[in-house]
């Protein structure tokens, strides 16, 4: 095993850092005493950060990352409805979560009963990837949902009967908006549309429009498997039990929008619910699920997380960086290579300061190197049709060779060195050049059962891609130099960064660049072979241990409640009111915002009470008086008193709710029956009813929004109260009781890294 099991210790807290990557993901953690202070991480203290291994169907047991891939069965899955996504289909149903399939470590099986029809659009745009879905469903009998290494493992089984078009790769791309990922996003959207038509995943937002949230089910399903395995490993190696506290942190790219962060945040919450990992009603266990939301989730910026790890316990002799240095983060993942340049703001705790050059990148990650090898191999074998006589396809043969390339030459060969040793790839039944009398220019480079690669072959496969990676970095160096803020250090991390060819190429290119520009100092390249592929998840753990000196607490989103306002022609304009059949009055439903984008907020911030009232018919007095308030979020500087259909509320999304049971008011005679009186014309508008009033008080607690329903109501604030700052009235005349509390995570509403 990669590490020895530890004895169980009670009263522990496990901090978990997640890097949900484009092509690979990783999970790291550290175990600390349960009563240890959150800000106890001190300079010079080495934190024991461990990365999860033993991924299902990964044979070595030592891999520190797992492919961000999923493979869906042809039949729809049953899922628990995502928390707070109330505009999603079947959100009020008692859905079942996915249960682990005991026969397949990397799989899930749907529940025993049939799935209900979700609200997917049958005629959604996008071509169908399969000509006859019914035929595919008939031959695809597997009910397992596969993820991670189990996808490639099952795909390489000779007689599998699964529909390979239902393999989902790189779903994270749909959360990005960079120009260099546009083509990949368009391809991903076609596959999303197919899954929606087949009702394998659920449609979010409007039926007729693509929505970024359409990828949410895919992320939930994957993270569910990720957390199930993580929990199992913690039980085995750390003695984890449900009595432990669990604190989560997750890394987000520098170019992400608040909506993208919210989707990842909501997906993680749903996965935690599905696995029962870190769920609790104990408010003292920060990081747990409370009222459907994740308590004080920490979202860290990917570049800062990766650099935190590289500088935490650097190899001997490795240079340190100091405040004021200009540094470039080069994150070489499987799909994209992303770079961004900052000035270091603080040495300890390490904080990145001013962004010198905006993020840039290209689709030239490690998976594209595999693709170039596959194209090369397919071209070399194009005329060897006899290889398929035993039932294997050329695609299968190429994929087997690609697996060998991933495990050998990509990980261990340095193609920048010359002379270079030959490479050999096993191809069953491949005829040798000698057996066919092929010599000189006619030779194909084949031995018996082996394809041979020489130095030129390797250069053809590697060099163009390595140059694209260098161009991403060079554009950052040039842009920084133009601003007279030259880069002194480059931090290299990510899955592709482990490839010796890439490291050597970047190192050599930096030296050549320094000579070309006449620099009187070397640009240092810092990388760490110990945890290159998991640097971001490990750094996410470290970053979550110390929140001090983070970005200013400025809201990036606006939050408000849906309110029923008495119709006012001057305020509501041409909006048609709705007559309430209970009290007979005219109302307009609008969103009123209490937290505004751009507002600076303290870690503890209580907003003005919001008066709520609900009416209930006398005939329904035997039913519970349930009062529901809906919370909406907008990523614009929102304007209150506008309807949901108003252009001012374009893009607004339902984010949460609080349901308060007020039946005790009628039971204890705190309210009386209201009987509408006739108007001047003798007409009675409305019906006998009860009117319930209470205060809704939003309170920010770091990265949480706590919403309290309080009764009895407070007198409204005086006109001179500072309402613009959301300050509570200082004139409290009534002692209130908190009737109901709910918690909504608003970590995504702040800059990543905010305390």
Tab-separated table of C-alpha atoms in Angstrom, residues 384 429-452:
chain	number	residue	atom	x	y	z
A	384	UNK	CA	-1.853	-3.083	-41.911
A	429	UNK	CA	0.639	-9.928	-35.098
A	430	UNK	CA	2.445	-6.942	-36.655
A	431	UNK	CA	4.651	-8.161	-39.524
A	432	UNK	CA	8.287	-7.083	-39.501
A	433	UNK	CA	9.993	-5.221	-42.336
A	434	UNK	CA	12.527	-8.022	-42.668
A	435	UNK	CA	9.849	-10.699	-43.151
A	436	UNK	CA	8.412	-8.666	-46.027
A	437	UNK	CA	11.740	-7.670	-47.551
A	438	UNK	CA	11.283	-3.966	-46.854
A	439	UNK	CA	14.552	-2.030	-46.708
A	440	UNK	CA	15.776	1.552	-46.966
A	441	UNK	CA	13.107	4.097	-47.833
A	442	UNK	CA	10.502	1.325	-48.129
A	443	UNK	CA	10.984	0.201	-44.523
A	444	UNK	CA	8.034	0.980	-42.220
A	445	UNK	CA	9.867	0.764	-38.917
A	446	UNK	CA	8.259	-2.506	-37.852
A	447	UNK	CA	9.784	-5.418	-35.974
A	448	UNK	CA	7.865	-8.625	-35.411
A	449	UNK	CA	4.944	-7.643	-33.143
A	450	UNK	CA	6.548	-4.247	-32.442
A	451	UNK	CA	6.295	-0.726	-33.830
A	452	UNK	CA	9.616	1.123	-33.584
